[in-house]
XYZ file of C-alpha atoms in Angstrom:
782
model
C 87.062 143.269 172.646
C 89.939 144.651 174.674
C 93.038 142.864 173.525
C 95.537 145.043 171.652
C 98.180 142.299 171.281
C 96.891 139.713 168.863
C 98.264 136.447 167.602
C 99.182 136.591 163.908
C 97.339 133.316 163.462
C 93.940 134.379 164.769
C 90.896 136.043 163.295
C 90.070 139.243 165.123
C 87.104 141.599 165.149
C 87.377 145.335 165.769
C 84.045 146.761 166.824
C 81.048 144.946 168.335
C 80.770 142.177 165.699
C 82.605 139.643 167.855
C 83.446 136.254 166.346
C 85.392 133.308 167.740
C 89.083 133.266 166.923
C 89.952 130.794 164.218
C 93.562 129.635 164.025
C 95.415 129.909 160.739
C 97.350 126.883 159.539
C 99.809 128.817 157.365
C 103.423 129.150 158.455
C 104.599 132.432 159.887
C 105.385 134.610 156.873
C 105.531 138.406 156.553
C 101.994 139.511 155.831
C 100.285 142.236 153.832
C 96.995 143.256 155.414
C 94.404 144.409 152.876
C 91.701 146.603 154.421
C 88.698 146.318 152.137
C 85.101 145.303 151.713
C 85.124 141.601 150.983
C 82.740 138.912 149.680
C 80.076 137.889 150.440
C 79.509 141.645 150.639
C 78.194 142.604 147.220
C 80.057 145.623 145.944
C 82.579 146.316 143.234
C 85.526 146.836 145.581
C 84.825 143.549 147.366
C 84.984 141.734 144.044
C 88.070 143.708 143.037
C 89.908 142.784 146.221
C 89.005 139.121 145.971
C 90.291 139.014 142.372
C 93.509 140.818 143.330
C 94.181 138.523 146.279
C 93.570 135.412 144.195
C 95.926 136.707 141.513
C 98.662 137.488 144.048
C 98.344 134.067 145.643
C 98.338 132.287 142.291
C 101.234 134.304 140.896
C 103.532 134.410 143.915
C 104.077 132.062 146.787
C 106.319 131.107 149.626
C 107.661 134.363 151.050
C 104.659 136.548 151.960
C 101.005 136.029 152.746
C 97.872 138.069 152.273
C 95.653 138.858 155.257
C 92.246 140.530 155.020
C 90.602 143.092 157.247
C 86.975 143.083 156.092
C 85.023 146.325 156.354
C 81.587 145.975 157.901
C 78.967 148.284 159.399
C 75.978 147.881 161.649
C 73.887 147.044 158.565
C 76.572 145.090 156.667
C 77.462 142.033 158.772
C 78.488 138.864 156.933
C 79.442 135.241 157.372
C 82.613 134.472 155.420
C 83.643 131.290 153.643
C 87.216 131.968 154.737
C 87.327 134.091 157.853
C 89.239 137.369 157.552
C 92.116 138.021 159.932
C 90.316 141.165 161.120
C 86.944 142.839 160.809
C 86.554 146.620 161.128
C 83.080 147.994 161.915
C 83.178 151.448 160.332
C 80.063 152.624 162.224
C 82.014 152.584 165.487
C 84.531 155.447 165.769
C 86.474 153.779 168.585
C 87.106 150.750 166.383
C 89.473 152.721 164.142
C 91.934 153.548 166.912
C 91.835 149.978 168.176
C 92.465 148.718 164.651
C 95.653 150.791 164.376
C 96.881 149.423 167.705
C 96.188 145.858 166.657
C 97.984 146.279 163.339
C 101.014 147.703 165.125
C 101.029 144.861 167.641
C 100.605 142.040 165.117
C 104.075 140.737 164.116
C 102.634 138.984 161.071
C 101.596 142.275 159.465
C 104.480 144.034 157.740
C 102.527 146.292 155.372
C 98.966 147.563 154.871
C 97.125 147.982 151.561
C 93.951 150.017 151.995
C 91.222 149.968 149.343
C 89.658 153.410 149.639
C 86.176 154.554 148.724
C 84.732 157.682 150.350
C 81.433 155.975 151.118
C 83.091 153.414 153.378
C 84.032 156.088 155.923
C 81.261 158.633 155.409
C 80.844 160.598 158.632
C 83.826 158.853 160.232
C 86.584 160.654 158.333
C 88.277 161.979 161.478
C 88.506 158.508 163.037
C 89.670 157.056 159.737
C 92.500 159.591 159.366
C 93.504 159.021 162.990
C 93.747 155.289 162.280
C 95.946 155.850 159.242
C 98.240 158.191 161.171
C 98.416 155.702 164.008
C 99.609 152.777 161.895
C 103.369 152.483 162.304
C 103.843 150.115 159.355
C 104.035 151.079 155.664
C 100.611 151.877 154.204
C 99.646 151.868 150.534
C 96.277 153.378 149.630
C 94.311 152.484 146.499
C 91.917 155.256 145.447
C 88.872 153.868 143.625
C 87.365 157.354 143.254
C 89.266 160.552 142.428
C 87.054 163.635 142.184
C 88.345 166.379 139.857
C 86.635 169.384 141.486
C 86.997 168.995 145.253
C 85.885 171.549 147.785
C 88.400 172.629 150.418
C 87.449 169.945 152.963
C 87.679 167.127 150.404
C 91.051 168.362 149.149
C 92.391 168.432 152.699
C 90.999 164.949 153.399
C 92.695 163.456 150.350
C 95.953 165.222 151.177
C 95.825 163.833 154.719
C 95.267 160.313 153.374
C 98.211 160.740 151.026
C 100.410 162.110 153.804
C 99.680 159.032 155.931
C 100.482 156.697 153.008
C 103.864 155.629 151.683
C 102.319 155.238 148.256
C 99.091 155.892 146.374
C 97.656 153.538 143.734
C 95.293 154.883 141.093
C 93.855 153.094 138.103
C 94.075 155.685 135.336
C 96.548 158.314 134.227
C 93.715 160.819 134.389
C 93.397 160.195 138.126
C 97.172 160.449 138.465
C 97.148 163.873 136.829
C 94.257 165.076 139.016
C 95.979 164.020 142.228
C 99.234 165.626 141.148
C 97.881 168.938 139.841
C 94.705 169.573 141.848
C 95.492 167.863 145.159
C 99.251 168.579 145.004
C 100.206 164.976 145.770
C 103.904 164.399 144.961
C 104.329 162.471 141.724
C 106.797 160.066 143.325
C 104.026 158.802 145.602
C 101.722 157.882 142.713
C 101.600 154.548 140.885
C 99.123 153.730 138.123
C 97.951 150.107 138.187
C 94.920 149.653 135.910
C 91.849 147.773 137.125
C 92.513 144.077 136.629
C 90.665 141.966 134.079
C 90.158 138.245 133.628
C 91.804 136.130 130.981
C 89.128 134.223 129.077
C 89.138 131.398 126.555
C 87.115 133.382 124.000
C 84.350 130.874 123.340
C 82.346 131.612 120.196
C 79.275 133.825 120.556
C 77.094 131.314 118.734
C 78.036 128.538 121.147
C 77.251 130.666 124.176
C 74.017 132.058 122.761
C 72.893 128.501 122.203
C 73.834 127.556 125.758
C 71.742 130.369 127.273
C 68.799 130.168 124.874
C 69.551 133.276 122.822
C 70.223 131.695 119.433
C 69.501 134.122 116.604
C 69.462 137.174 118.838
C 71.793 140.178 118.608
C 72.808 140.857 122.184
C 73.259 144.263 123.770
C 74.179 144.126 127.433
C 75.201 146.023 130.521
C 76.029 144.708 133.974
C 76.707 145.816 137.520
C 74.857 146.468 140.755
C 71.892 148.628 139.791
C 71.440 152.200 140.955
C 70.109 155.359 139.352
C 73.592 156.459 138.321
C 73.799 153.592 135.804
C 71.714 155.520 133.267
C 70.130 152.362 131.863
C 66.996 154.316 130.928
C 69.080 156.016 128.223
C 69.409 152.670 126.444
C 65.712 151.917 126.839
C 64.860 155.246 125.201
C 67.194 154.443 122.288
C 65.806 150.965 121.642
C 62.427 151.440 119.896
C 63.771 152.831 116.611
C 66.637 150.317 116.650
C 64.272 147.383 117.135
C 62.208 148.556 114.185
C 65.350 148.109 112.071
C 66.730 145.087 113.955
C 63.897 143.005 115.390
C 66.337 140.374 116.680
C 67.824 142.817 119.240
C 67.834 141.735 122.892
C 69.095 143.971 125.720
C 70.357 142.111 128.799
C 70.400 144.079 132.070
C 72.642 141.927 134.255
C 72.819 142.508 137.974
C 70.767 142.929 141.108
C 70.137 146.249 142.803
C 73.011 147.458 144.987
C 72.328 146.206 148.553
C 72.899 149.682 150.014
C 70.344 151.138 147.586
C 67.835 148.425 148.524
C 68.172 149.406 152.179
C 67.713 153.085 151.364
C 64.938 153.028 148.763
C 64.071 149.434 147.954
C 63.737 148.458 144.279
C 62.598 151.901 143.160
C 65.102 152.174 140.287
C 64.499 148.669 138.916
C 60.759 149.150 139.104
C 61.080 152.405 137.181
C 63.037 150.584 134.471
C 60.455 147.804 134.319
C 57.628 150.322 133.903
C 59.598 152.044 131.145
C 60.132 148.736 129.348
C 56.397 148.107 129.390
C 55.508 151.649 128.330
C 57.874 151.495 125.357
C 56.656 148.043 124.300
C 60.068 146.429 124.853
C 59.127 143.331 126.871
C 60.300 140.952 124.114
C 63.564 142.830 123.710
C 64.719 143.481 127.284
C 65.622 140.830 129.817
C 66.487 141.550 133.453
C 68.914 139.066 134.995
C 68.321 139.971 138.612
C 71.342 138.221 140.129
C 74.921 138.724 141.190
C 76.217 136.227 138.647
C 79.099 133.897 139.505
C 82.211 134.960 137.625
C 82.239 132.136 135.025
C 78.621 132.904 134.044
C 79.259 136.621 133.954
C 82.256 136.209 131.635
C 80.229 133.971 129.340
C 77.412 136.528 129.167
C 79.943 139.181 128.227
C 81.590 136.970 125.606
C 78.270 136.394 123.851
C 77.497 140.132 123.868
C 77.573 141.778 120.427
C 77.731 145.343 121.801
C 78.319 146.363 125.415
C 76.724 149.579 126.669
C 78.189 151.608 129.507
C 75.759 154.446 130.229
C 76.907 155.874 133.572
C 75.584 159.362 134.338
C 78.489 160.223 136.650
C 81.149 162.338 134.882
C 83.433 161.934 137.913
C 83.457 158.131 137.894
C 87.205 157.552 137.754
C 87.155 153.882 136.801
C 84.731 151.054 136.130
C 85.421 147.380 136.635
C 82.372 146.474 134.554
C 83.718 148.517 131.655
C 87.152 146.855 131.928
C 85.730 143.338 132.150
C 83.589 143.877 129.059
C 86.544 144.975 126.926
C 88.670 142.063 128.127
C 85.901 139.708 126.978
C 86.088 141.125 123.457
C 82.965 143.270 123.611
C 82.778 146.286 121.290
C 82.070 149.124 123.729
C 79.856 152.192 123.561
C 80.363 154.390 126.605
C 79.645 157.734 128.173
C 82.774 159.902 128.541
C 83.893 158.976 132.053
C 87.667 159.467 132.522
C 88.325 155.723 132.237
C 86.537 155.589 128.869
C 88.270 158.687 127.496
C 91.622 157.144 128.381
C 90.976 153.631 127.086
C 88.674 154.113 124.086
C 91.264 155.667 121.801
C 92.466 154.563 118.390
C 89.336 152.642 117.385
C 88.818 150.735 120.618
C 85.226 151.908 121.155
C 82.659 154.683 120.683
C 81.743 157.479 123.091
C 78.443 159.384 123.409
C 77.300 162.200 125.682
C 75.747 161.551 129.082
C 72.040 160.798 128.836
C 71.840 161.368 125.064
C 69.622 158.554 123.737
C 69.804 159.858 120.152
C 73.600 159.738 120.097
C 73.542 156.308 121.699
C 71.118 155.010 119.068
C 73.382 156.361 116.299
C 76.420 154.623 117.826
C 74.576 151.312 118.184
C 73.286 151.590 114.614
C 76.818 152.248 113.319
C 78.135 149.063 114.923
C 75.141 146.930 113.990
C 75.602 147.828 110.327
C 79.361 147.198 110.243
C 80.466 143.758 111.404
C 84.037 144.479 110.294
C 84.135 147.572 112.510
C 82.787 145.588 115.473
C 85.477 142.978 114.934
C 88.210 145.618 114.689
C 87.046 147.375 117.864
C 86.917 144.030 119.667
C 90.455 143.132 118.592
C 91.838 146.575 119.379
C 90.195 146.523 122.789
C 91.589 143.103 123.636
C 95.105 144.219 122.778
C 94.632 147.495 124.642
C 93.494 145.701 127.797
C 95.984 142.800 127.658
C 98.327 144.498 130.087
C 95.521 144.772 132.657
C 95.090 141.016 133.180
C 94.888 140.205 136.878
C 98.173 138.327 136.540
C 99.842 141.565 135.425
C 98.057 143.579 138.108
C 99.464 141.134 140.664
C 102.985 141.650 139.302
C 102.581 145.443 139.475
C 101.350 145.267 143.063
C 104.146 142.887 144.045
C 106.750 145.239 142.605
C 105.245 148.082 144.595
C 105.200 145.973 147.765
C 108.890 145.284 147.314
C 109.745 148.899 146.583
C 107.771 150.172 149.563
C 108.890 147.417 151.918
C 112.608 148.069 151.315
C 113.688 144.515 151.968
C 110.643 143.286 153.901
C 109.565 140.956 151.105
C 111.188 138.680 148.564
C 109.025 137.754 145.589
C 108.665 134.266 144.195
C 106.933 133.227 141.013
C 104.784 130.151 141.362
C 105.464 127.570 138.675
C 102.209 127.115 136.668
C 100.626 123.720 136.366
C 101.408 121.889 133.151
C 98.479 122.390 130.792
C 98.140 120.496 127.512
C 94.780 122.005 126.547
C 95.955 124.482 123.922
C 98.462 122.090 122.343
C 95.707 119.554 121.799
C 93.269 122.229 120.628
C 95.772 123.267 117.947
C 96.052 119.705 116.646
C 93.906 117.980 114.026
C 94.085 114.304 113.134
C 96.743 115.301 110.571
C 99.031 117.552 112.589
C 99.479 120.779 114.523
C 98.101 123.912 112.870
C 100.685 126.630 112.354
C 99.011 129.845 113.597
C 96.173 130.997 115.849
C 93.944 134.036 116.168
C 94.099 134.645 119.887
C 93.657 131.076 121.157
C 91.662 129.784 118.170
C 93.527 127.665 115.599
C 93.654 129.316 112.175
C 93.225 126.302 109.919
C 93.789 128.388 106.805
C 97.487 128.727 107.728
C 98.154 125.029 107.318
C 100.955 123.068 108.955
C 104.733 122.961 109.180
C 107.261 120.251 109.851
C 108.954 122.657 112.274
C 105.924 122.869 114.555
C 105.115 119.181 114.432
C 108.717 118.174 115.166
C 108.756 120.428 118.228
C 105.334 119.165 119.270
C 106.598 115.588 119.056
C 109.429 116.397 121.455
C 107.028 118.149 123.859
C 104.545 115.274 123.893
C 107.354 112.768 124.405
C 108.571 114.822 127.364
C 105.071 114.930 128.801
C 104.609 111.192 128.307
C 107.915 110.543 130.087
C 106.656 112.570 133.030
C 103.032 111.469 133.291
C 102.563 108.288 131.219
C 99.277 109.821 130.130
C 97.903 107.442 127.481
C 96.330 110.381 125.612
C 99.857 111.576 124.817
C 100.353 108.516 122.626
C 97.539 109.680 120.340
C 99.332 112.972 119.720
C 102.781 111.407 119.526
C 101.480 109.239 116.702
C 99.902 112.239 114.918
C 103.085 114.316 115.062
C 105.289 111.391 114.102
C 103.102 110.515 111.116
C 103.284 114.146 109.993
C 107.081 113.892 109.951
C 106.762 110.706 107.904
C 104.438 112.543 105.520
C 107.089 115.230 104.937
C 110.069 112.976 104.120
C 111.099 112.714 100.462
C 112.568 109.665 98.674
C 116.098 111.115 99.018
C 115.736 111.389 102.824
C 115.215 115.146 102.917
C 112.093 116.810 104.301
C 109.657 119.438 103.082
C 108.313 121.900 105.635
C 105.151 123.672 104.486
C 101.788 121.921 104.043
C 98.516 123.735 103.344
C 95.161 123.049 104.951
C 94.355 120.643 102.095
C 97.436 118.532 102.918
C 99.361 119.721 99.856
C 102.967 120.857 99.881
C 103.194 124.566 99.095
C 105.473 126.584 96.829
C 107.106 128.042 99.917
C 109.134 124.835 100.142
C 110.908 125.835 96.928
C 111.507 129.419 97.979
C 113.187 128.817 101.354
C 116.216 127.010 102.728
C 114.809 124.040 104.628
C 118.003 122.955 106.351
C 116.794 123.948 109.834
C 113.520 122.112 109.289
C 115.411 118.974 108.328
C 117.552 119.309 111.423
C 114.513 119.711 113.702
C 112.956 116.573 112.261
C 116.098 114.568 113.035
C 116.212 115.998 116.572
C 112.576 114.985 117.131
C 113.098 111.494 115.688
C 116.182 110.963 117.831
C 114.308 112.059 120.941
C 111.431 109.720 120.095
C 113.785 106.781 119.573
C 115.480 107.445 122.917
C 112.170 106.535 124.580
C 111.963 103.103 122.970
C 111.240 101.427 126.314
C 107.917 103.273 126.695
C 106.911 104.031 123.089
C 104.820 101.512 121.085
C 107.042 99.147 119.141
C 105.514 99.950 115.754
C 106.261 103.655 116.179
C 109.793 102.917 117.291
C 110.529 100.595 114.341
C 109.270 103.110 111.828
C 111.107 105.945 113.574
C 114.374 104.005 113.260
C 113.778 103.598 109.537
C 112.921 107.247 108.962
C 115.863 108.371 111.082
C 118.338 106.285 109.090
C 116.870 107.512 105.814
C 117.059 111.134 106.960
C 120.773 110.835 107.727
C 121.546 110.152 104.085
C 121.729 113.753 102.843
C 122.854 115.504 106.053
C 126.526 115.765 105.078
C 125.375 118.284 102.477
C 123.893 120.474 105.214
C 126.179 123.275 106.402
C 123.675 125.630 108.055
C 124.884 126.240 111.598
C 121.670 125.562 113.527
C 120.632 122.715 111.278
C 123.880 120.929 112.119
C 123.253 121.581 115.812
C 119.770 120.029 115.617
C 121.187 116.994 113.844
C 123.863 116.613 116.522
C 121.120 116.607 119.175
C 119.198 113.965 117.243
C 122.332 111.791 117.003
C 122.981 112.316 120.726
C 119.516 111.077 121.701
C 119.736 108.139 119.319
C 123.082 107.283 120.921
C 121.377 106.869 124.311
C 119.757 103.624 123.188
C 121.788 102.479 120.172
C 125.487 103.076 119.564
C 126.491 103.051 115.904
C 130.023 103.871 114.864
C 128.885 105.588 111.687
C 126.505 107.818 113.630
C 129.226 108.750 116.094
C 131.508 109.575 113.183
C 128.815 111.767 111.634
C 128.318 113.527 114.978
C 132.067 114.219 115.162
C 132.120 115.493 111.597
C 129.297 117.964 112.175
C 130.677 119.051 115.533
C 134.126 119.638 114.049
C 132.538 121.994 111.542
C 131.128 124.007 114.444
C 134.519 123.943 116.141
C 136.144 125.332 113.007
C 133.535 128.062 112.794
C 134.189 128.968 116.421
C 137.943 129.098 115.956
C 137.556 131.263 112.870
C 135.251 133.848 114.480
C 136.206 133.884 118.145
C 138.606 136.320 119.720
C 139.259 138.139 122.970
C 135.815 139.778 123.128
C 133.816 137.488 120.878
C 133.571 133.792 121.756
C 131.049 132.712 119.164
C 130.598 130.629 116.016
C 129.490 133.465 113.727
C 130.083 137.191 113.460
C 126.590 137.879 114.794
C 124.102 136.571 117.332
C 120.774 135.757 115.713
C 118.078 133.223 116.609
C 118.218 129.900 118.496
C 121.658 130.831 119.782
C 121.603 128.574 122.850
C 121.212 125.585 120.587
C 124.869 125.792 119.478
C 126.671 125.414 122.818
C 124.115 122.772 123.808
C 124.975 120.783 120.695
C 128.684 120.986 121.553
C 127.886 119.749 125.038
C 125.912 116.816 123.647
C 128.867 115.914 121.436
C 131.198 115.947 124.448
C 128.810 113.678 126.361
C 129.050 111.172 123.502
C 132.750 111.453 122.621
C 134.448 112.967 125.705
C 136.443 115.228 123.380
C 137.484 117.973 125.790
C 137.591 120.609 123.060
C 133.856 120.167 122.580
C 133.256 120.666 126.304
C 135.512 123.699 126.512
C 133.952 125.452 123.536
C 130.475 124.581 124.810
C 131.205 126.285 128.122
C 133.042 129.314 126.766
C 130.524 130.030 124.007
C 127.592 129.604 126.380
C 129.189 131.907 128.945
C 129.656 134.498 126.199
C 126.055 134.204 125.048
C 124.696 134.448 128.578
C 126.768 137.577 129.157
C 124.839 139.195 126.286
C 121.311 138.080 127.146
C 121.186 137.885 130.962
C 120.724 141.418 132.292
C 120.153 142.298 135.925
C 118.791 138.834 136.636
C 116.422 139.009 133.671
C 116.762 137.495 130.240
C 116.509 139.595 127.088
C 117.095 137.346 124.107
C 118.400 138.739 120.845
C 115.648 140.660 119.071
C 114.432 139.334 115.747
C 114.244 142.961 114.656
C 118.006 143.443 114.838
C 120.740 140.836 115.199
C 123.701 141.646 117.435
C 126.742 142.149 115.236
C 130.294 141.348 116.310
C 131.808 144.354 118.048
C 128.493 146.150 118.478
C 127.307 147.047 121.995
C 124.239 145.349 123.422
C 121.425 147.935 123.072
C 120.250 149.594 126.276
C 116.723 150.105 124.979
C 114.168 147.344 124.529
C 113.699 146.902 120.789
C 111.016 144.246 121.160
C 111.031 141.205 118.955
C 111.763 138.764 121.799
C 110.462 135.349 120.820
C 109.314 132.587 123.189
C 111.231 130.013 121.162
C 114.549 131.712 121.916
C 113.804 131.850 125.633
C 112.806 128.182 125.508
C 116.038 127.178 123.765
C 117.941 128.973 126.520
C 115.997 127.136 129.238
C 116.667 123.804 127.482
C 120.389 124.505 127.175
C 120.719 125.707 130.770
C 118.976 122.554 131.919
C 121.426 120.403 129.979
C 124.413 122.308 131.348
C 123.078 122.074 134.898
C 122.402 118.341 134.579
C 125.947 117.853 133.288
C 128.019 120.095 135.535
C 125.749 120.554 138.597
C 126.743 124.200 138.721
C 124.023 126.069 140.635
C 124.606 129.191 138.574
C 123.174 127.374 135.553
C 120.144 126.410 137.612
C 119.652 129.976 138.803
C 119.902 131.289 135.263
C 117.495 128.601 134.076
C 114.927 129.751 136.622
C 115.519 133.373 135.695
C 115.118 132.627 131.995
C 111.896 130.696 132.536
C 110.462 133.522 134.644
C 110.390 135.590 131.419
C 107.227 133.670 130.519
C 105.710 134.526 133.907
C 106.291 138.278 133.804
C 109.990 138.802 134.517
C 110.512 140.787 131.319
C 110.816 144.446 130.436
C 107.025 144.943 130.300
C 106.380 142.971 133.511
C 103.603 141.122 131.682
C 102.764 137.440 131.395
C 103.697 135.747 128.136
C 102.169 132.414 129.131
C 98.374 132.456 129.356
C 97.325 130.182 132.250
C 93.677 130.368 131.218
C 94.158 128.800 127.785
C 97.432 126.945 128.284
C 98.831 128.793 125.256
C 101.772 131.148 124.969
C 101.659 134.571 123.352
C 103.585 134.923 120.123
C 106.072 137.595 121.131
C 107.184 140.393 123.415
C 107.494 143.704 121.609
C 108.782 147.052 122.814
C 105.477 148.173 124.331
C 102.979 145.334 123.860
C 102.537 141.572 123.799
C 101.334 139.772 120.669
C 98.228 137.978 121.980
C 98.019 135.293 119.295
C 98.943 131.866 120.616
C 100.424 129.981 117.695
C 102.098 126.590 117.556
C 105.728 127.720 117.748
C 105.345 129.844 120.869
C 102.958 127.509 122.694
C 105.028 124.384 122.085
C 108.223 126.236 122.974
C 106.734 127.280 126.306
C 105.585 123.720 126.996
C 109.035 122.269 126.322
C 110.590 124.863 128.643
C 107.967 124.195 131.324
C 108.595 120.453 131.150
C 112.333 121.069 131.467
C 111.637 123.048 134.643
C 109.942 120.010 136.161
C 113.368 118.421 136.566
C 114.437 121.094 139.062
C 111.110 122.189 140.538
C 111.636 120.337 143.817
C 115.069 121.808 144.485
C 116.163 124.920 146.348
C 115.012 128.345 145.253
C 117.338 130.724 143.463
C 117.762 134.509 143.306
C 115.979 136.473 140.631
C 115.292 140.140 140.048
C 112.029 141.727 138.973
C 113.094 145.357 139.039
C 116.851 145.529 139.380
C 117.185 144.268 142.965
C 118.066 140.750 143.956
C 115.101 138.548 144.851
C 114.274 134.892 144.955
C 112.383 132.944 142.330
C 110.008 130.328 143.679
C 109.602 127.344 141.424
C 107.932 124.719 143.589
C 104.672 124.673 141.695
């Protein structure tokens, strides 16, 4: 092919593997060309790149596009489900120079991300370096292998690659240190982005073992494309004495032989393993799964694994995707001491044994088999250690680097996730919503609360308004009946109910004013939907609501009064009662008096500190103004909300008040991230901003609403997702250096309410947002 100027909407082949051009249908957007092996080619980097691209496309949308240049050779020619934009035949030296020319001439390509493995360019290093030097657009290079003891020629090669790159991505801090100290690569060029991992739903091992016919077996496993460097024979040598003690053991060897190895030596390594299995009498305890498993099956095989074995013989293997995937599936890991393992398996996240030492391996396996509690602890520690490596977070890290390197070439836009009710319904029994979860599994022993069920009622009502899904009515009835269960003869509510449906002593030990307020808010919201809610529910809700108003004049807790005001506001939408309006005024006037007492030149707030659910207070004042048109309510609503937002909106990112330390009057907002940011506080802010935007149509409120919601999607100080799109749940909190992975009722319902609020503005214009201190645009057209 002799055509250096190429349309950005065509598929092009560099080398002799000519294919017809296939037009793209996407609009012209600035593109990032990823040069990589790509499926259906069967290799780890091909899978890695596919996962990264999918994560980028799912996480961001609307302002840049991903293009692929697939690496091929004379013996690796493939037919693609979705044709790459380019194909580079690495066996043809002249193809490299042509590739550089085509990249430079293609106006759609604004940046290049190169996935590097030495084997891709073996014998063609000079042409490869010439290509990199010839590309006039920014190049980022991802090193999948970093060798710690290079000879002179290898050191020079790596230095030349780095010199031709604007940035270098490595996957471990060990590799970062090697590049900096041994190869003398400037530290400012290096960015560590760990190998991505998949979020999983954590299905029980017993369920999966039953599905695959392994009931009653204790599963050891390893996976990956087979080659002699895998060291699987070490496990086989360790098995006989272990099976004598544990006859239920089954070792799964998952994966076909690496296609390159098959071409070089056939199935020599697999056949050797099979002969060893027979010689050691292990046929009933070893199963070969000779396939490149589809991702869902692979993740299920890992989730049912009791102990995962990583037995690589290569001490220079910088990183392993198989190792990372196993930990993210909750597998307790036993590994040889490759750099990735030494870095990750710290602080009780796994066991390490020496290369090729079957005796040590057997001792490690025996230790874990005998101690279920230790296996569970290692699994939990590993999951928390690897949480930051989810592909969603890897996509965020790459996007930040694209923006930094591009210097204005790209603006990043979060894609609004689809609404997902799965986890909310999973957390709900026929009695109510369970309070806490272990990861995404409901912890029934923790019982129920009125707080959670009141919020869940609001969320399901919102969802029913939007979708008219008849299944919502089942859950609306459950949550409403729970509220009815909690009301007392005097009209007050109890909050805490154990798993046996008994009220607990905690009700006597705590102030339940906020819980009472939330119940009235939920009942008012339910009543406001009387045109679409079954009549029997509505009639009973009216009765419970009226009964609950009886004791509220004795409630003086600030947020409880605000919840009650919201309940009265929603009730007012369908039924105007003078006595309810008077009660709303009375409660609002109390808040006004609090504001006047505490506020001053630099403190426009109702109390002498900012604590939890702060956005609720100005929202309540706004609701009161919408009912009464008392301008003082409106003015205080706006001034107090502006004050609050000045404390929690920082560089186009929200940082709500930490539950570890309230912000006292006169104290500076801390510069450091103390952690303790709760999803419920972000959700309350989204709700309030939505109400203010609906009322005043001020686009700044809309922009801040989008910014606040993006906290769930990764726009926070850790740049990590708080909402889990795999389960539909929301993590329980953002700490200073980690995310709490449990997905309890409060956080998950709070996210859902915020997400449903976003639906009201999701079809409008985009708004600016910042991911790393520079102005960007947040995309919310999900």
